[in-house]
Structures are given as structure tokens and as C-alpha cells.
PDB file of C-alpha atoms in Angstrom:
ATOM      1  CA  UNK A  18      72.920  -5.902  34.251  1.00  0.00           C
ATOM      2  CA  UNK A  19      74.058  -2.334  34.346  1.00  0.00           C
ATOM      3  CA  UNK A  20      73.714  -0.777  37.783  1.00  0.00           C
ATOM      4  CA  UNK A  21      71.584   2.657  37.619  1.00  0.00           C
ATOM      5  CA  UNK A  22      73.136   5.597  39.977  1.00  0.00           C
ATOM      6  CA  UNK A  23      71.559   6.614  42.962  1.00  0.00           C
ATOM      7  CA  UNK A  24      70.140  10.136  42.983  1.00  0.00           C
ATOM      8  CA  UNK A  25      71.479  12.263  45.805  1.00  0.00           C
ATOM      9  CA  UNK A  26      68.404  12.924  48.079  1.00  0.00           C
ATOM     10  CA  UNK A  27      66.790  16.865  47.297  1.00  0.00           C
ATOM     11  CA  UNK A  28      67.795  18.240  50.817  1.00  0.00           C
ATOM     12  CA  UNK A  29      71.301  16.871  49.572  1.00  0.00           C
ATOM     13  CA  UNK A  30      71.443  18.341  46.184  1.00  0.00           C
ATOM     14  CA  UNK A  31      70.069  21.976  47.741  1.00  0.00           C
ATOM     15  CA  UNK A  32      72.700  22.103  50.091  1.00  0.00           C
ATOM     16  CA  UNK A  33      75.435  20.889  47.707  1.00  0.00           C
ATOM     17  CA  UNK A  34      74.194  23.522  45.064  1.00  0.00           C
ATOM     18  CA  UNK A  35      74.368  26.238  47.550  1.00  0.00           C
ATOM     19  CA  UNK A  36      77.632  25.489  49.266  1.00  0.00           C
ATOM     20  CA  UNK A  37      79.328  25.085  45.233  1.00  0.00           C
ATOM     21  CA  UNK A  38      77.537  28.682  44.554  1.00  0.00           C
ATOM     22  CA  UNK A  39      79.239  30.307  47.193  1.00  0.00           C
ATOM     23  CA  UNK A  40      82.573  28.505  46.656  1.00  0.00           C
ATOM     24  CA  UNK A  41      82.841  29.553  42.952  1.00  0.00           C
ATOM     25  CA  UNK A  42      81.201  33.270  43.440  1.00  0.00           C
ATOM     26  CA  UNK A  43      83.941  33.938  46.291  1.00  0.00           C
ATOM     27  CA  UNK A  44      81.723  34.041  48.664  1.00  0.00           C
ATOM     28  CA  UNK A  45      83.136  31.154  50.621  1.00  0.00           C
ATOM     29  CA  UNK A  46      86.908  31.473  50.326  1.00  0.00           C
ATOM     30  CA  UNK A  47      89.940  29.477  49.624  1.00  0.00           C
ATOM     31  CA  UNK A  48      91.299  28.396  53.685  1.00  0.00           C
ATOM     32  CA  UNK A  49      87.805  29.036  55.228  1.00  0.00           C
ATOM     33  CA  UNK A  50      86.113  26.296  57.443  1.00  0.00           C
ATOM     34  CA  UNK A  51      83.298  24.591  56.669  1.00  0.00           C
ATOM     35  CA  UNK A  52      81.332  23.719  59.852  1.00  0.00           C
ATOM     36  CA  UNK A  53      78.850  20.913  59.266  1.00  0.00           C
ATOM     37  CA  UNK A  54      76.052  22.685  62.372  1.00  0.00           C
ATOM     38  CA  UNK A  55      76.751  26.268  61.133  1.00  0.00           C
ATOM     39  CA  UNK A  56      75.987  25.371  57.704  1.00  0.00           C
ATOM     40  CA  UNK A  57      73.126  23.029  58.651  1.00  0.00           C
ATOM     41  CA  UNK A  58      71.398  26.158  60.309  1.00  0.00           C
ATOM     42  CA  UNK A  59      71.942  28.552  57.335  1.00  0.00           C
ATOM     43  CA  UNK A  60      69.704  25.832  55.242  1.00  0.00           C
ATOM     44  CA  UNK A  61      67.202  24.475  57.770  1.00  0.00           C
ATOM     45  CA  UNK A  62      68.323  20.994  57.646  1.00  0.00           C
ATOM     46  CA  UNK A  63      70.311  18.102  59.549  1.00  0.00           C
ATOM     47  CA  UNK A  64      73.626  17.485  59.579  1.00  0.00           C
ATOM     48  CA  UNK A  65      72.897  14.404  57.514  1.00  0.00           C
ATOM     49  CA  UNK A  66      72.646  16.363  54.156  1.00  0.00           C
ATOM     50  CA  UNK A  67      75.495  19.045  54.985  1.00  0.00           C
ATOM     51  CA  UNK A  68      77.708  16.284  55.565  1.00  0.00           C
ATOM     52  CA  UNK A  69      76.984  14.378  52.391  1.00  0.00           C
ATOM     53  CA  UNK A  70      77.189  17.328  50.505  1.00  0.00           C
ATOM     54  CA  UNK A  71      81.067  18.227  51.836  1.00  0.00           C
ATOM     55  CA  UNK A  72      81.653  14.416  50.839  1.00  0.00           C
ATOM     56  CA  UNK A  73      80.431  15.100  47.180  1.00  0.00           C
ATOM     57  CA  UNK A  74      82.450  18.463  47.298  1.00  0.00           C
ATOM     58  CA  UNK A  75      85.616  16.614  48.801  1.00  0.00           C
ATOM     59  CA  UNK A  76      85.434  14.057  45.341  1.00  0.00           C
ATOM     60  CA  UNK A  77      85.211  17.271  42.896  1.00  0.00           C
ATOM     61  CA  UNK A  78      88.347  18.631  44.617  1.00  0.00           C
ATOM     62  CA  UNK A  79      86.515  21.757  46.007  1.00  0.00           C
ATOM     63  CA  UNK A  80      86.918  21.289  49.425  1.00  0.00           C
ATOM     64  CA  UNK A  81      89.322  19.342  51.723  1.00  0.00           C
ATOM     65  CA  UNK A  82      88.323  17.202  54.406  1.00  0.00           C
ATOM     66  CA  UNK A  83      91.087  16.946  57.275  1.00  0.00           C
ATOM     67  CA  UNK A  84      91.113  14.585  60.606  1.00  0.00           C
ATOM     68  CA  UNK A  85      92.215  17.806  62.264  1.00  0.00           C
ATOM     69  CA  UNK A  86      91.330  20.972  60.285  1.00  0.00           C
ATOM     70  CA  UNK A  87      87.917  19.298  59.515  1.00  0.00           C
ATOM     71  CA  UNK A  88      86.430  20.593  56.291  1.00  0.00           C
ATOM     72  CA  UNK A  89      87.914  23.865  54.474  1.00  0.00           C
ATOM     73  CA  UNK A  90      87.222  24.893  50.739  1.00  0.00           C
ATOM     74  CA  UNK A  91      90.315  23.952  48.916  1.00  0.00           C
ATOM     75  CA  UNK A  92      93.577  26.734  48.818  1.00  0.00           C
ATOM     76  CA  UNK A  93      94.709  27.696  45.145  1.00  0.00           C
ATOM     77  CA  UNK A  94      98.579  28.095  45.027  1.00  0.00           C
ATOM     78  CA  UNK A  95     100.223  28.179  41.387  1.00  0.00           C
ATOM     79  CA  UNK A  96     100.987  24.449  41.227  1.00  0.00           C
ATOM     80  CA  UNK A  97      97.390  23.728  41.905  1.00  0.00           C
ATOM     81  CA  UNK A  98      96.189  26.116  39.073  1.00  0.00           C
ATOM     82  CA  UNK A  99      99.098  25.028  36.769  1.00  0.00           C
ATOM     83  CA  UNK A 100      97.923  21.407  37.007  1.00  0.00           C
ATOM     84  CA  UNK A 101      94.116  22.390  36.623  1.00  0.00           C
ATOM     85  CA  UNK A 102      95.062  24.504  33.176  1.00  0.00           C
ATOM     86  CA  UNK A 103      97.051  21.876  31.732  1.00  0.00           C
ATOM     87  CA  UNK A 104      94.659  19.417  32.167  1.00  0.00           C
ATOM     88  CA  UNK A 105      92.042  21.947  30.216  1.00  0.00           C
ATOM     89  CA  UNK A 106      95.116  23.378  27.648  1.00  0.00           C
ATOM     90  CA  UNK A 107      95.769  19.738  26.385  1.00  0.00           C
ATOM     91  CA  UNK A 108      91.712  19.132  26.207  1.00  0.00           C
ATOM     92  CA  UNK A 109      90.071  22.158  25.859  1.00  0.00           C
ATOM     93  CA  UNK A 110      90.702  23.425  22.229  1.00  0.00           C
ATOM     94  CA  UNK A 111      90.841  20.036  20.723  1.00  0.00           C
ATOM     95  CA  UNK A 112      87.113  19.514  22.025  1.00  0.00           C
ATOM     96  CA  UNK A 113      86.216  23.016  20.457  1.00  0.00           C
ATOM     97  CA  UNK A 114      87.690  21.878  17.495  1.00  0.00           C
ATOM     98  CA  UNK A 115      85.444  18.734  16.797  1.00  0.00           C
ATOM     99  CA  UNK A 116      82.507  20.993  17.695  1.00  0.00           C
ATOM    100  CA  UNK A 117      83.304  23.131  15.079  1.00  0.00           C
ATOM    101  CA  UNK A 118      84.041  20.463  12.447  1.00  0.00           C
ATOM    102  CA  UNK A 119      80.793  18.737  12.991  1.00  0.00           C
ATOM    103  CA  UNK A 120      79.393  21.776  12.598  1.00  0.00           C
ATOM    104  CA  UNK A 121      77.714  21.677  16.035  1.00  0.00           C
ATOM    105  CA  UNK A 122      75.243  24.396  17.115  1.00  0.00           C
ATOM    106  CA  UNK A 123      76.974  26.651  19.694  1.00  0.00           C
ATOM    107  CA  UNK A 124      73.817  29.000  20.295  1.00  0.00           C
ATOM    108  CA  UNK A 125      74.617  27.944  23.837  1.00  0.00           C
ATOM    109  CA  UNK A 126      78.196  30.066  23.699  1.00  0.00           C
ATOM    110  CA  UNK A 127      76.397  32.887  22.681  1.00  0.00           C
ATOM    111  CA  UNK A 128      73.254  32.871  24.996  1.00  0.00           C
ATOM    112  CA  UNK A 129      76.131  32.517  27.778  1.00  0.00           C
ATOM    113  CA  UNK A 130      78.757  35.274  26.026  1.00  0.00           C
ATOM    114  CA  UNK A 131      75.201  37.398  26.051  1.00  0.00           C
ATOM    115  CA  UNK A 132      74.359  36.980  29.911  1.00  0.00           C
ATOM    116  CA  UNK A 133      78.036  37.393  30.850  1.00  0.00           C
ATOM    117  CA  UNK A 134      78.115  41.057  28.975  1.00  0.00           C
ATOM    118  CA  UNK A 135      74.481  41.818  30.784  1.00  0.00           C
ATOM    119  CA  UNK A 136      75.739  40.645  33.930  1.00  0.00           C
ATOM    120  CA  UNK A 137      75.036  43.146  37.123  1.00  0.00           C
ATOM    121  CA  UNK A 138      77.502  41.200  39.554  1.00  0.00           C
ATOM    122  CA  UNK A 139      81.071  38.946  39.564  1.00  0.00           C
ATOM    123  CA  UNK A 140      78.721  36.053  40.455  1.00  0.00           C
ATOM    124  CA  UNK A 141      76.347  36.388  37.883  1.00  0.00           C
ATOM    125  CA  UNK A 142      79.078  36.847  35.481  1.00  0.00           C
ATOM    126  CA  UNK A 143      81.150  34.370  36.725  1.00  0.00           C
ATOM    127  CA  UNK A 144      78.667  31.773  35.986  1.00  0.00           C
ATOM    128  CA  UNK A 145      77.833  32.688  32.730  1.00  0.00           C
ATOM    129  CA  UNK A 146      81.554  32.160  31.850  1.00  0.00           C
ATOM    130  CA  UNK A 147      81.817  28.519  32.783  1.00  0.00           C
ATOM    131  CA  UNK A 148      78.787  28.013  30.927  1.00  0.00           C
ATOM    132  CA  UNK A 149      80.238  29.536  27.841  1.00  0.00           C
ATOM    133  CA  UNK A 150      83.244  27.305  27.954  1.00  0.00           C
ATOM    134  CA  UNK A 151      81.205  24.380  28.782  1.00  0.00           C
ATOM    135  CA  UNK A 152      78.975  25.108  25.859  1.00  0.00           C
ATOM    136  CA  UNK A 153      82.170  25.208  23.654  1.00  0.00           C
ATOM    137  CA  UNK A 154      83.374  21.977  24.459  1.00  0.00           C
ATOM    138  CA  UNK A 155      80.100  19.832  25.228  1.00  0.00           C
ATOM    139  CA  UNK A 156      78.837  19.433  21.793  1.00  0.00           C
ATOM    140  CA  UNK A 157      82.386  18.015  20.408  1.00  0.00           C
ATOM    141  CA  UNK A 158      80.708  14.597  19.613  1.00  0.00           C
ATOM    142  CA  UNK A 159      82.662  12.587  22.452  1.00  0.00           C
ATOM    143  CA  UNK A 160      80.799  12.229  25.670  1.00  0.00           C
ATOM    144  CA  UNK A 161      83.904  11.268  27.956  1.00  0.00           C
ATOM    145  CA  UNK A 162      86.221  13.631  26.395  1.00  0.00           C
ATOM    146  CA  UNK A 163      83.073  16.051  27.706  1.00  0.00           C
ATOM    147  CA  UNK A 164      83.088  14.211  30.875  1.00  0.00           C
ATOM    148  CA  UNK A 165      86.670  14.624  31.481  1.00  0.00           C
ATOM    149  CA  UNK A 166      86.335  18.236  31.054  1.00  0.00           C
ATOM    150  CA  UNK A 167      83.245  18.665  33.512  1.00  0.00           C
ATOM    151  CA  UNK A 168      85.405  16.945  35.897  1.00  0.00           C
ATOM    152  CA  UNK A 169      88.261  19.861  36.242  1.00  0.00           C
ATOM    153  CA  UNK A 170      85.129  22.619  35.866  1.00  0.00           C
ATOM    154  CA  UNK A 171      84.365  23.027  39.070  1.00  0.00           C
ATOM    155  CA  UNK A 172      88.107  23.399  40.248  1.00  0.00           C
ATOM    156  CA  UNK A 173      89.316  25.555  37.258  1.00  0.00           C
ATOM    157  CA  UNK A 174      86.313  27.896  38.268  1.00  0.00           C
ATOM    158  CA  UNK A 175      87.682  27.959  42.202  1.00  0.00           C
ATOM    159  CA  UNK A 176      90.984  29.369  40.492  1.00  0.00           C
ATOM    160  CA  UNK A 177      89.679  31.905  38.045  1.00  0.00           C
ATOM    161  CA  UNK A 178      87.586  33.412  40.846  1.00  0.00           C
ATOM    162  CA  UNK A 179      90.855  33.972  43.355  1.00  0.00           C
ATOM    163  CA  UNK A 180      92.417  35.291  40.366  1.00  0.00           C
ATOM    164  CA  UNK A 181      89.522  37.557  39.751  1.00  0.00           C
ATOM    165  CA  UNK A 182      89.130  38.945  43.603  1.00  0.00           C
ATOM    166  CA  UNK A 183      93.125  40.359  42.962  1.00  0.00           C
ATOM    167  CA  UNK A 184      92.665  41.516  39.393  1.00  0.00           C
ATOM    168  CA  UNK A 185      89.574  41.449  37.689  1.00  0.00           C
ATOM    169  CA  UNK A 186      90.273  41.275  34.032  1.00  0.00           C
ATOM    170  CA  UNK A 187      86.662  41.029  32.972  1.00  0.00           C
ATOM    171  CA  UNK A 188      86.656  43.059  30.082  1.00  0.00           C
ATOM    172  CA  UNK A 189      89.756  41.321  27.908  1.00  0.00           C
ATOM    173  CA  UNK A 190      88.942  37.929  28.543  1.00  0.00           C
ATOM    174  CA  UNK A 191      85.417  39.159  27.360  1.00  0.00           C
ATOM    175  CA  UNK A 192      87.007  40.117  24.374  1.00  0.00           C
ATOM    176  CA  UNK A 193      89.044  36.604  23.692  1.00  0.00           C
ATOM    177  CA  UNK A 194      85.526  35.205  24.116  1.00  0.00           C
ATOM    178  CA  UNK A 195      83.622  37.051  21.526  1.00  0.00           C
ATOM    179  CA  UNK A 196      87.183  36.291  18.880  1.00  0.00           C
ATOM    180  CA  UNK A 197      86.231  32.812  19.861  1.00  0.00           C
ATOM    181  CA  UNK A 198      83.019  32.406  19.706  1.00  0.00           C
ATOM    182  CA  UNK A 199      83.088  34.647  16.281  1.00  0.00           C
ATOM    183  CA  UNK A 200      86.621  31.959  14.684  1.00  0.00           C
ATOM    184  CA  UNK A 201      84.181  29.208  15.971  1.00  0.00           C
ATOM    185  CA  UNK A 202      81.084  30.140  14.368  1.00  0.00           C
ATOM    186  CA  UNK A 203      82.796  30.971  10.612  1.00  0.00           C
ATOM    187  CA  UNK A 204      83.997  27.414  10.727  1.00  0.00           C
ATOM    188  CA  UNK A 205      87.395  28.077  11.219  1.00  0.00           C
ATOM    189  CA  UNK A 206      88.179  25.338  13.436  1.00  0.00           C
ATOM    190  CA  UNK A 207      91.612  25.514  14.002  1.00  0.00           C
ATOM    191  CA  UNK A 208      91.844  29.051  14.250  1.00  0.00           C
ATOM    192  CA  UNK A 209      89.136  28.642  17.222  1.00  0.00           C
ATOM    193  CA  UNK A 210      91.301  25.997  18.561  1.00  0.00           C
ATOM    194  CA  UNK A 211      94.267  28.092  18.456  1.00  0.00           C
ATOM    195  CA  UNK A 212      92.335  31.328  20.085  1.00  0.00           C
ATOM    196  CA  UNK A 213      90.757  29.502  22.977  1.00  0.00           C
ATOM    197  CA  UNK A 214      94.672  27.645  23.628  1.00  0.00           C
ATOM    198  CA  UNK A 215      95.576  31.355  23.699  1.00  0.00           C
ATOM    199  CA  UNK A 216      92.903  32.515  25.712  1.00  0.00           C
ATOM    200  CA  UNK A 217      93.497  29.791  28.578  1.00  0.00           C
ATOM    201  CA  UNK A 218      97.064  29.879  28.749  1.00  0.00           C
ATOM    202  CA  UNK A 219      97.412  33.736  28.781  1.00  0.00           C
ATOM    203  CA  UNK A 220      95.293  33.614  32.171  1.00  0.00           C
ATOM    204  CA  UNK A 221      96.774  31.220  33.564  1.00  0.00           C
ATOM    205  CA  UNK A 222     100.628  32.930  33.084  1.00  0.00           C
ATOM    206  CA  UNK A 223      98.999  36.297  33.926  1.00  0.00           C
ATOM    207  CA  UNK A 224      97.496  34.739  37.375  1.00  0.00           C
ATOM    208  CA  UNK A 225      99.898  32.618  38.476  1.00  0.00           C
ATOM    209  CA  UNK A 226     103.355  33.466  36.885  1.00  0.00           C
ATOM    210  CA  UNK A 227     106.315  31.246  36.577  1.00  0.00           C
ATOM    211  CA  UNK A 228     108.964  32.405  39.044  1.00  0.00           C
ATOM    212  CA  UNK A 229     111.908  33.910  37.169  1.00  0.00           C
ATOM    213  CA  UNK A 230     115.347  32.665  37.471  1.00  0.00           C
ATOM    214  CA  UNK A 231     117.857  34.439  40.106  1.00  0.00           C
ATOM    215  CA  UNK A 232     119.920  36.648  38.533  1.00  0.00           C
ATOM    216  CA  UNK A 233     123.572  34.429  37.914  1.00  0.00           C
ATOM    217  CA  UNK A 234     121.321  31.095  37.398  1.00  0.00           C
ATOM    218  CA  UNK A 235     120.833  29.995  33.814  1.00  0.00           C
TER     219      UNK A 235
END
């Protein structure tokens, strides 16, 4: 007999929802504590919830729980992001790919590429970004491959937004996203594939760049 999930309680998922908001709009930064009875005032609940929702954080990789720091939303260093891209450069394009031979609907990507371009704020626009990327790869006609993806979201999204607060290159990743979305939607699947590979990696190198060799060392 297959064993149903338990829902997280409401007063858990608000808190949970909030907390992740503020984590992947900046607002909460990479190093900063998390205090279980500060943030339990700020939401008019117990503790209960707050700490159940830093537990559920802790398993996405958002936030660290330490026997002496306590709990502090996750640093991003270049290994960290490096790991987090690869994971999405060996995944990503392939799962955009599939979409785009099964000639999946990706009105999604363009509802999301639309509220991105409209957007009045970093948060606002910072959502609407994972969701286009989600909406790329969700419909490739392999739930875990989907699944797998989902799982390195949230954490790719904590590294795009400390790139963003030092250089906020808004406008040309806008651009890769409309080539994209426009390769994806003639059914050119491996020219998609190829543009979104590009699109990732370039951040990635432009954010975090490999340390160059010492002059004298080969």
C-alpha cells in the first residue's frame, strides 16, 4: 500500500512561503541569521511553524542549520554556484529539448517572459524568471527528470539573485530568453537546446569566474 505524504500544516506552509520569498528576492541575505522568535513575531505565530519551516528550508539547501551559528540562509561562493549550474547545464537543455520534440505547449514561457519584461521590481522579476525556466523544462514528458530539476530551483535562484545585487544584467539575459523561447517555439529543438546551454553557462562564467592561472604556471 503506497503511503500518501503528509501536508505541511497552513501556518507551516505561510511561513515557509514567506521566509523562501525573501531569501530568493534578496531580501534575506546570504550569512544572515534566522532567529526562530524574531521571525515567529513578524508572522503572528509559534515557534512551532517557524521552526518546521527552517527544517523544510534546511532539506532544499536554502538555509543552514548550525549547533552553534543556529540557522543562517545559505552563503554562495563559486564552488557552490559551479556545482548548482552543472547540475542544471547537464539537465537543463536536454529537458527543453524533449519539450520541444513532443511538441509541448510552452504558453507558460511566454506568459512568464511577458511578466518578467512588465516587471516594476528585482523581485517581481526575479520570480517571473524561474518560472520561465521552469516552464521550459516541466513539460519535457519525464516527471523525475522535472523533479530533479525543481530540486536545484530553489538554490540556483539563491545564486542568480547575489549575482544580480553586484551586477544586474537584466536586460541581456532578457534577450537570451526571448532567442529561446522564439528557437523553442519554431521547433528547432536542438538549436533551443544549444541557446539555453549558452544562456546558463555564460552566467554562470560571468558571475563566478574561474580564477586564472599565475603568471609562470601552465
Amino acid at each position: 500500500m503506497t503511503s500518501v505524504p503528509t501536508p505541511i500544516p497552513s501556518r507551516t506552509q505561510y511561513v515557509l512561503d514567506a521566509i523562501k520569498h525573501r531569501i530568493l528576492t534578496g531580501q534575506l541575505t546570504p550569512g544572515q541569521a534566522l532567529v526562530e522568535t524574531e521571525l515567529a513575531a513578524q508572522y503572528g505565530v509559534s515557534k512551532t511553524p517557524v521552526r518546521e519551516a527552517l527544517k523544510t528550508l534546511a532539506g532544499t539547501g536554502l538555509v543552514v542549520m548550525s549547533q552553534y551559528k543556529g540557522v543562517t540562509v545559505r552563503m554562495v561562493d563559486a564552488d557552490m554556484a559551479r556545482e548548482v549550474y552543472d547540475v542544471r547545464l547537464l539537465l537543463e537543455p536536454e529537458a527543453l529539448r524533449r519539450a520541444v520534440r513532443r511538441s509541448a505547449s510552452l504558453d507558460a514561457a511566454r506568459d512568464a517572459l511577458a511578466r518578467a519584461d512588465a516587471a516594476t521590481d528585482t523581485a517581481e522579476r526575479s520570480l517571473a524568471n524561474r518560472e520561465f525556466h521552469r516552464a521550459l523544462y516541466l513539460p519535457c514528458g519525464n516527471p523525475l527528470l522535472g523533479r530533479m530539476l525543481d530540486e536545484v530551483r530553489d538554490q540556483a535562484a539563491l545564486v542568480s539573485a547575489v549575482a544580480w545585487a553586484t551586477d544586474p544584467s537584466w536586460e541581456r539575459e532578457a534577450a537570451e530568453h526571448r532567442e529561446i523561447l522564439r528557437l523553442a517555439l519554431d521547433g528547432a529543438a536542438d538549436g533551443a537546446a544549444s541557446a539555453l546551454h549558452a544562456h546558463i553557462a555564460s552566467f554562470v562564467a560571468r558571475a563566478f569566474p574561474e580564477p586564472r592561472p599565475e603568471e609562470g604556471q601552465e
